mmCIF file of C-alpha atoms and ligand atoms in Angstrom:
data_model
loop_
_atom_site.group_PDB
_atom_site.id
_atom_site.type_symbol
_atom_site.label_atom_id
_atom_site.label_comp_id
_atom_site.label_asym_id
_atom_site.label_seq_id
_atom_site.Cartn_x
_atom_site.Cartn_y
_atom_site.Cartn_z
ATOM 1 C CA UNK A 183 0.000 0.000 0.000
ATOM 2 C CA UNK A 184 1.252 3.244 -0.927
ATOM 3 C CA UNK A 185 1.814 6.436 2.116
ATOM 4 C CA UNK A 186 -0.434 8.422 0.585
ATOM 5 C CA UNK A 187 -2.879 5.388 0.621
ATOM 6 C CA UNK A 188 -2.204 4.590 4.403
ATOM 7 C CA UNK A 189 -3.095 8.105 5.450
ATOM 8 C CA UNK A 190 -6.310 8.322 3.848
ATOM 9 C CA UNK A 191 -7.212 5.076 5.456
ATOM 10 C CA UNK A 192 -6.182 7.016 8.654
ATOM 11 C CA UNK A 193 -7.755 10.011 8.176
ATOM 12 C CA UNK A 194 -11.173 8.199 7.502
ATOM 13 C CA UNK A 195 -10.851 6.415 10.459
ATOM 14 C CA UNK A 196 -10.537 9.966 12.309
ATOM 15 C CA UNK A 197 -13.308 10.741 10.670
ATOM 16 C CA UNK A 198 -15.467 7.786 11.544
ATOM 17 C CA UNK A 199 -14.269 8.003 15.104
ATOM 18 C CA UNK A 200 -15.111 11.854 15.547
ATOM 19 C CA UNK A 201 -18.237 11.433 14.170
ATOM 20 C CA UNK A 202 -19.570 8.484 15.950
ATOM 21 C CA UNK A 203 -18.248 10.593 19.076
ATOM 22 C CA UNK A 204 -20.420 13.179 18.281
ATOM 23 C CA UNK A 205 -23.283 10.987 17.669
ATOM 24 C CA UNK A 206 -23.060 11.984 13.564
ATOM 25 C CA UNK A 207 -23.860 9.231 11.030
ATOM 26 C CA UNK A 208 -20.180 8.240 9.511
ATOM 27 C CA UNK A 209 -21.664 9.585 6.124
ATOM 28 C CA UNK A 210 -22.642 12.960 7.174
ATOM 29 C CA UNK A 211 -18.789 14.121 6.321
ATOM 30 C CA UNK A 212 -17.331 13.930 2.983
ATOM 31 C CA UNK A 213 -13.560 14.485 2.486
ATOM 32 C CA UNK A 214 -11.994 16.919 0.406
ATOM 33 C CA UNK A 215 -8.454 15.409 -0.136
ATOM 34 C CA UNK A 216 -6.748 19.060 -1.346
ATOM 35 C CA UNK A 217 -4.034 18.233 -3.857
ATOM 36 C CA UNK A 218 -2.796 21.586 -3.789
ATOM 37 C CA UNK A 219 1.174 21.938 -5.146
ATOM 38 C CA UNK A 220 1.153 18.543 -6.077
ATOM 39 C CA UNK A 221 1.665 16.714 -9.325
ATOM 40 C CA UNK A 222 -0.589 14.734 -11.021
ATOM 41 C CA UNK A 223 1.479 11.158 -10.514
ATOM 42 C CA UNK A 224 1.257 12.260 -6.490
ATOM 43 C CA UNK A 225 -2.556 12.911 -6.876
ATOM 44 C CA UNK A 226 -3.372 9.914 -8.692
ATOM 45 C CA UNK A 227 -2.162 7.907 -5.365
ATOM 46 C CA UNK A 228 -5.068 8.897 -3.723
ATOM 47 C CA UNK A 229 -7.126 8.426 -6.950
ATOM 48 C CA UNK A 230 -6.077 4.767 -6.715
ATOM 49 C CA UNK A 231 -7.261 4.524 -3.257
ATOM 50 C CA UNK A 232 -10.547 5.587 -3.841
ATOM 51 C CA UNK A 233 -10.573 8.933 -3.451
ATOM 52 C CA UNK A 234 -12.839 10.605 -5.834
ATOM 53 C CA UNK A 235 -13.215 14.118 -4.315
ATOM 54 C CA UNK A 236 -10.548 16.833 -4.579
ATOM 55 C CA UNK A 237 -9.556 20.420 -3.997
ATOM 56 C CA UNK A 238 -7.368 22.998 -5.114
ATOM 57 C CA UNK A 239 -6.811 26.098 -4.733
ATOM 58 C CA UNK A 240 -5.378 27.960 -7.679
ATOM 59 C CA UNK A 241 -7.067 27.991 -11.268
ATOM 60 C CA UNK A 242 -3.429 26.921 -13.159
ATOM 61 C CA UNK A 243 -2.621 24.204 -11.078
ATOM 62 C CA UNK A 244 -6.681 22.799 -11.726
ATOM 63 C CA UNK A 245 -5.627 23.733 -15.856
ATOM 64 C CA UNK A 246 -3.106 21.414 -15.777
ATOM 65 C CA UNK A 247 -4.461 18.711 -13.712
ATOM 66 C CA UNK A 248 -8.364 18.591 -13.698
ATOM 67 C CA UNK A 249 -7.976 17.527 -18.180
ATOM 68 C CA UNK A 250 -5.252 14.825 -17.475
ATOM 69 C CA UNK A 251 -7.156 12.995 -14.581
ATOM 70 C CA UNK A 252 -10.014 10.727 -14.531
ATOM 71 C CA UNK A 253 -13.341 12.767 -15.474
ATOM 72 C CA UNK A 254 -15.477 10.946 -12.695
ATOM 73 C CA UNK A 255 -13.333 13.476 -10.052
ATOM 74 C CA UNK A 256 -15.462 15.538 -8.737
ATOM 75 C CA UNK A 257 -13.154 18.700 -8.315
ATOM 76 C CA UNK A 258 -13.859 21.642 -5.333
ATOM 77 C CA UNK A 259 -12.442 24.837 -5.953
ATOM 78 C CA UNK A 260 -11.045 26.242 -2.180
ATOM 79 C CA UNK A 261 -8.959 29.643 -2.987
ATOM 80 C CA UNK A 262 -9.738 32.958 -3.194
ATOM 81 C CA UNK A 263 -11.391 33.518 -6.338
ATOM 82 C CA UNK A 264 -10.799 36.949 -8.605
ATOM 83 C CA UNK A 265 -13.466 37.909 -10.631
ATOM 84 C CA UNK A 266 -11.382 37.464 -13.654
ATOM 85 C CA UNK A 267 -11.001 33.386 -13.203
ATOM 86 C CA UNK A 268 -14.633 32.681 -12.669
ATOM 87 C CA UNK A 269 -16.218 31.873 -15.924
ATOM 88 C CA UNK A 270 -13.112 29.548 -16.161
ATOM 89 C CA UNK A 271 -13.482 28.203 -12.392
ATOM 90 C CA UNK A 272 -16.885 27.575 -13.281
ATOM 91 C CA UNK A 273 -15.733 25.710 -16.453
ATOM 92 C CA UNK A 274 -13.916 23.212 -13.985
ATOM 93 C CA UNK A 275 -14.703 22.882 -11.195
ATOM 94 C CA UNK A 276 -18.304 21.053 -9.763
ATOM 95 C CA UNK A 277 -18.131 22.756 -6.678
ATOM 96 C CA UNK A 278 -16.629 26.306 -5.406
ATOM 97 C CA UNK A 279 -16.118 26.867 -1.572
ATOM 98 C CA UNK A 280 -14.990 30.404 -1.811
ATOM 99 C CA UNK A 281 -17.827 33.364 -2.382
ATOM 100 C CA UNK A 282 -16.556 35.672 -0.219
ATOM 101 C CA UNK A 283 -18.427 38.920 -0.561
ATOM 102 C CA UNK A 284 -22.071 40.445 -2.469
ATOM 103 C CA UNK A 285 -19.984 41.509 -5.516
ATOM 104 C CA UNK A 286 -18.200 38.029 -6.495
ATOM 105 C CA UNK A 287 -21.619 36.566 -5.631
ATOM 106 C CA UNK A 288 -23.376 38.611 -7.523
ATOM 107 C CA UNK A 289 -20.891 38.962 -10.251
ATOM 108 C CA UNK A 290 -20.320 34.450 -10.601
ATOM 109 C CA UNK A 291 -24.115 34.665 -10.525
ATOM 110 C CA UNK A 292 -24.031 36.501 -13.875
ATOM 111 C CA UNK A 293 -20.950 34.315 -15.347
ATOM 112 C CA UNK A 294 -23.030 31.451 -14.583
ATOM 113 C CA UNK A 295 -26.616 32.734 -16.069
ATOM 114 C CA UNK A 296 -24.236 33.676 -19.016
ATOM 115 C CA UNK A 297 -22.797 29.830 -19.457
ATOM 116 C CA UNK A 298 -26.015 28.736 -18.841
ATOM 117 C CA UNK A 299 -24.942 26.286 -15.361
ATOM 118 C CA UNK A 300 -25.935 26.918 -11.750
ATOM 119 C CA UNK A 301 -22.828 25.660 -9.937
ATOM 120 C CA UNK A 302 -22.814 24.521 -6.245
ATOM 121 C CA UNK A 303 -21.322 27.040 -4.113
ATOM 122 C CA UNK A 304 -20.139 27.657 -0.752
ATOM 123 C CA UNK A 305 -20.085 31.479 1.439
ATOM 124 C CA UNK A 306 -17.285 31.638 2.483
ATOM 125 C CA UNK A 307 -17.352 33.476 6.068
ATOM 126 C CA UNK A 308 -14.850 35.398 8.267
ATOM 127 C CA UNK A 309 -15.048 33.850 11.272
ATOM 128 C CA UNK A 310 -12.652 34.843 13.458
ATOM 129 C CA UNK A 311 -13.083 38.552 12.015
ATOM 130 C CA UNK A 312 -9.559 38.551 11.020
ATOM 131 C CA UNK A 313 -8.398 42.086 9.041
ATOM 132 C CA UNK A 314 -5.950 39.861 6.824
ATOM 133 C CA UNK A 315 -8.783 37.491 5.743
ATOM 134 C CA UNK A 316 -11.036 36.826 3.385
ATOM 135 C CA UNK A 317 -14.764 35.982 3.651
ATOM 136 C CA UNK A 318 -17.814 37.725 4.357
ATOM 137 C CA UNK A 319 -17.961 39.567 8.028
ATOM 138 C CA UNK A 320 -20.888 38.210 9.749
ATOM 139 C CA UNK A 321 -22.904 41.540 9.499
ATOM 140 C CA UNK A 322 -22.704 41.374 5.599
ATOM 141 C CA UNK A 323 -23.600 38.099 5.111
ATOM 142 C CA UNK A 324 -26.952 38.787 7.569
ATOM 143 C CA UNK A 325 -27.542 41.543 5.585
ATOM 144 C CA UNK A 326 -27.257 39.542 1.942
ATOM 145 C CA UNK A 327 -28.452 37.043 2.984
ATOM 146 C CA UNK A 328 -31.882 36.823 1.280
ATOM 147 C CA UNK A 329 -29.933 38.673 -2.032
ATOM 148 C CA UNK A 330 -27.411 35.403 -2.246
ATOM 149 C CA UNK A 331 -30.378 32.972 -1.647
ATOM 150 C CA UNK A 332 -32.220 34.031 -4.478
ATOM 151 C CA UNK A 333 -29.265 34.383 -7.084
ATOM 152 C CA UNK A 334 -30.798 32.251 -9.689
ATOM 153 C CA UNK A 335 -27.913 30.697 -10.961
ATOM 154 C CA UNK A 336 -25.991 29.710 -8.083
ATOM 155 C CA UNK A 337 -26.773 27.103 -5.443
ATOM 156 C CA UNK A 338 -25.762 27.898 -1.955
ATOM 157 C CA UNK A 339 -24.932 25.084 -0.930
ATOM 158 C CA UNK A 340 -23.528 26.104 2.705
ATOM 159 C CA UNK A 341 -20.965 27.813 4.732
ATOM 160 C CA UNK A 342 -17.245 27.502 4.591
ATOM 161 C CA UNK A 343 -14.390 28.814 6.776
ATOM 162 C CA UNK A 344 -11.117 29.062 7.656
ATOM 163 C CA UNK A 345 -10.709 29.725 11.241
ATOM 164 C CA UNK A 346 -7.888 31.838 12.798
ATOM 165 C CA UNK A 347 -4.458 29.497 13.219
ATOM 166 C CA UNK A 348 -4.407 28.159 17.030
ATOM 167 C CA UNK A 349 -2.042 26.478 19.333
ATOM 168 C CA UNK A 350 -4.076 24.137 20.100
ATOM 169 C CA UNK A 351 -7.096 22.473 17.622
ATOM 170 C CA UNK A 352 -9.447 23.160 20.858
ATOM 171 C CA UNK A 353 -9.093 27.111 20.714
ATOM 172 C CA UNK A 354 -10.359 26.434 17.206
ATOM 173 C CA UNK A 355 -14.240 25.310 19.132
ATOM 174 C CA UNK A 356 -15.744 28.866 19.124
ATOM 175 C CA UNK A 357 -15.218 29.179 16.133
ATOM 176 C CA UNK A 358 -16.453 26.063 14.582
ATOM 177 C CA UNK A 359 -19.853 26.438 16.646
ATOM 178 C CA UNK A 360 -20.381 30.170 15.658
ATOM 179 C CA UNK A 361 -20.217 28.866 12.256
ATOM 180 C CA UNK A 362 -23.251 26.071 13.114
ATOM 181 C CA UNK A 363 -25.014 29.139 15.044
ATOM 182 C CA UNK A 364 -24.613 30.987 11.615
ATOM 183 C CA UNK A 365 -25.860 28.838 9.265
ATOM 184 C CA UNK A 366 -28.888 27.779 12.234
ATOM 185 C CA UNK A 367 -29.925 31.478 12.462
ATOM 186 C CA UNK A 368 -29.669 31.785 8.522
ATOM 187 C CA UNK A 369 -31.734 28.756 7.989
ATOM 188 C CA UNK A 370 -34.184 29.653 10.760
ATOM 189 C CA UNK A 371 -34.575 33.200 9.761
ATOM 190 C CA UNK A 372 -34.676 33.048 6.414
ATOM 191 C CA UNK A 373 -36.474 29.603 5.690
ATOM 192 C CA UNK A 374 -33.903 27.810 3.641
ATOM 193 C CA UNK A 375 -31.583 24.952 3.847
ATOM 194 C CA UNK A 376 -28.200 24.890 3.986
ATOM 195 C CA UNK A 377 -27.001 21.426 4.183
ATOM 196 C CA UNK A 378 -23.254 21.982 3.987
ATOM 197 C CA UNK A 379 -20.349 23.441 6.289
ATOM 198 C CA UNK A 380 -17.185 23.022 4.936
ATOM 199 C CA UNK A 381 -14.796 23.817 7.811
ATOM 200 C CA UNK A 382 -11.803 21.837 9.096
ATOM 201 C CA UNK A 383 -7.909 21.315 7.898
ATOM 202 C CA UNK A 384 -5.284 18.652 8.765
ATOM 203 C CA UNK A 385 -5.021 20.306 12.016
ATOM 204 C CA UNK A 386 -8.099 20.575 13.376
ATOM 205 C CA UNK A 387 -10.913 18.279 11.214
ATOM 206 C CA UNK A 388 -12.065 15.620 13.847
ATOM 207 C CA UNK A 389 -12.771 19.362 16.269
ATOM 208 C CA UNK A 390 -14.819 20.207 13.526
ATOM 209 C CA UNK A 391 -16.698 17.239 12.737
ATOM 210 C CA UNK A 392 -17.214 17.001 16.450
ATOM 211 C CA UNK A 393 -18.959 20.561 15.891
ATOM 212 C CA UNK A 394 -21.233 19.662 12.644
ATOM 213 C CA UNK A 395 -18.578 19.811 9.796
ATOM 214 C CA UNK A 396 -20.213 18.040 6.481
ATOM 215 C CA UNK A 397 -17.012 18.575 4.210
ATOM 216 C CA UNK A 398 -13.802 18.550 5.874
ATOM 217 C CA UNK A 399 -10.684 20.185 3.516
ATOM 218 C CA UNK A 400 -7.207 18.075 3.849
ATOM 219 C CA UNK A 401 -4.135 18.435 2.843
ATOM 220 C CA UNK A 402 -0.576 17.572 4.092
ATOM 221 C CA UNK A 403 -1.975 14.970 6.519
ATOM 222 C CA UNK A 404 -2.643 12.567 3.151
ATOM 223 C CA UNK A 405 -0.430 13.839 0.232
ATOM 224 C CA UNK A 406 2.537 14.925 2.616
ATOM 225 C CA UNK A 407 3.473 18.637 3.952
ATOM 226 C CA UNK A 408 3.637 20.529 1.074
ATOM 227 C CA UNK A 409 7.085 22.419 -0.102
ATOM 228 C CA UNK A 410 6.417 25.430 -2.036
ATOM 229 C CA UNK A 411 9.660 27.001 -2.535
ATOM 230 C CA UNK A 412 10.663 25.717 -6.193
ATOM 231 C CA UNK A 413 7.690 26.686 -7.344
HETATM 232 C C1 PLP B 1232 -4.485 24.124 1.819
HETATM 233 C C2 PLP B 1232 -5.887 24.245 2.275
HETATM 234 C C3 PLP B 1232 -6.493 23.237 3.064
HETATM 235 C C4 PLP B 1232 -5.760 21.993 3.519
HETATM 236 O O1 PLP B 1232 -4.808 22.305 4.482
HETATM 237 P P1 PLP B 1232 -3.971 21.177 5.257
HETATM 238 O O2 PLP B 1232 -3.569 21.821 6.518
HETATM 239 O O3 PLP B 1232 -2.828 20.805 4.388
HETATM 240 O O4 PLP B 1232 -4.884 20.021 5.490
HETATM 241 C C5 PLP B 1232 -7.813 23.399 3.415
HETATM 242 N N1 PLP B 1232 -8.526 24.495 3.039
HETATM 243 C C6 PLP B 1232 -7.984 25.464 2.298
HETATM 244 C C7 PLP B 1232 -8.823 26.639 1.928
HETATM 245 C C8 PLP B 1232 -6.664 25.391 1.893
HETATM 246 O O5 PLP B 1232 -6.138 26.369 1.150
#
């Protein structure tokens, strides 16, 4: 068996064990295995394994990899998104985590009329209110709330995050349960569904599958850390 392999198997037992902790179904969390920086050959390990669902998080690195790889991936887009890459995100990608603010929402929601698709996306939210991140603060995304809903051509899916970087995966808790208040006042007061919350990293997944996670994101913990200096 190859170490790529061996650490999914790992990381879905993780999975299994934090949600049977939490008293979640072992299907209520789907893995994002993010191939970020890697090569396709390196990928493809995990491919082998099973592993049919993966992110990235630039548009070039999905260019070169998304054509060469089997078409039954189902590919999630996880970076910051620039207006300029959408319509060829959208082109893609089956899934975008990453609609951080009204005007890429409402902007992707005109690509998308345009190519004639409605793509599965996620809001992305600040959640730890951090000045260097991106994502919608919580006060804009209460107040577009019922704007984003009824975008025509996009379907919110959920809520993604990436919480502020901890010590310690426990100091990451607030901020994984604001996130389920969130998306439980948003569904409450508004009268929709949002199924998905995409939130947890190598570091801290099984906290936030404890805390209601339905897509965890990771990384280094199955394809190895990554090294980004040649590139
Ligand atoms: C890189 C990345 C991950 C995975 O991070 P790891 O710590 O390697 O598991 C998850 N989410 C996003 C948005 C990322 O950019």
């Amino acid at each position: 068996m190859t170490e790529v392999a061996e650490n999914l198997g790992q990381i879905k037992q993780a999975m299994a064990a934090a949600s049977e902790r939490s008293g979640r179904s072992v299907d209520a969390v789907s893995l994002v295995a993010v191939s970020k920086t890697w090569p396709v050959e390196h990928v493809q390990l995990a491919v082998d394994a099973g592993q049919m669902v993966l992110g990235e998080n630039k548009l070039q690195e999905g260019q070169v990899k998304i054509p060469a790889m089997d078409p039954a991936i189902e590919w999630h887009y996880i970076g910051g998104l620039q207006r300029n890459k959408v319509r060829k995100v959208f082109g893609l990608f089956q899934y975008v985590h990453s609609i951080d603010s009204m005007k890429l929402a409402r902007y992707a929601d005109g690509v998308a009329a345009d190519m004639g698709i409605v793509p599965r996306v996620l809001l992305q939210v600040n959640i730890g209110g951090e000045l260097s991140k991106g994502g919608f603060e919580l006060d804009e995304i209460r107040a577009g709330f019922s704007e984003l809903v009824a975008l025509e051509h996009l379907e919110v899916r959920g809520l993604m995050c990436i919480p502020p970087a901890v010590a310690d995966p426990d100091q990451v808790r607030p901020f994984f349960r604001a996130m389920v208040h969130l998306k439980d006042e948003l569904e409450t007061k508004h009268g929709v569904s949002l199924p998905e919350l995409s939130m947890g990293m190598s570091g801290d997944f099984e906290v936030a599958i404890e805390e209601g996670a339905t897509m965890v994101r990771v990384g280094s913990s199955i394809f190895g850390a990554r090294n980004y200096s040649p590139r």
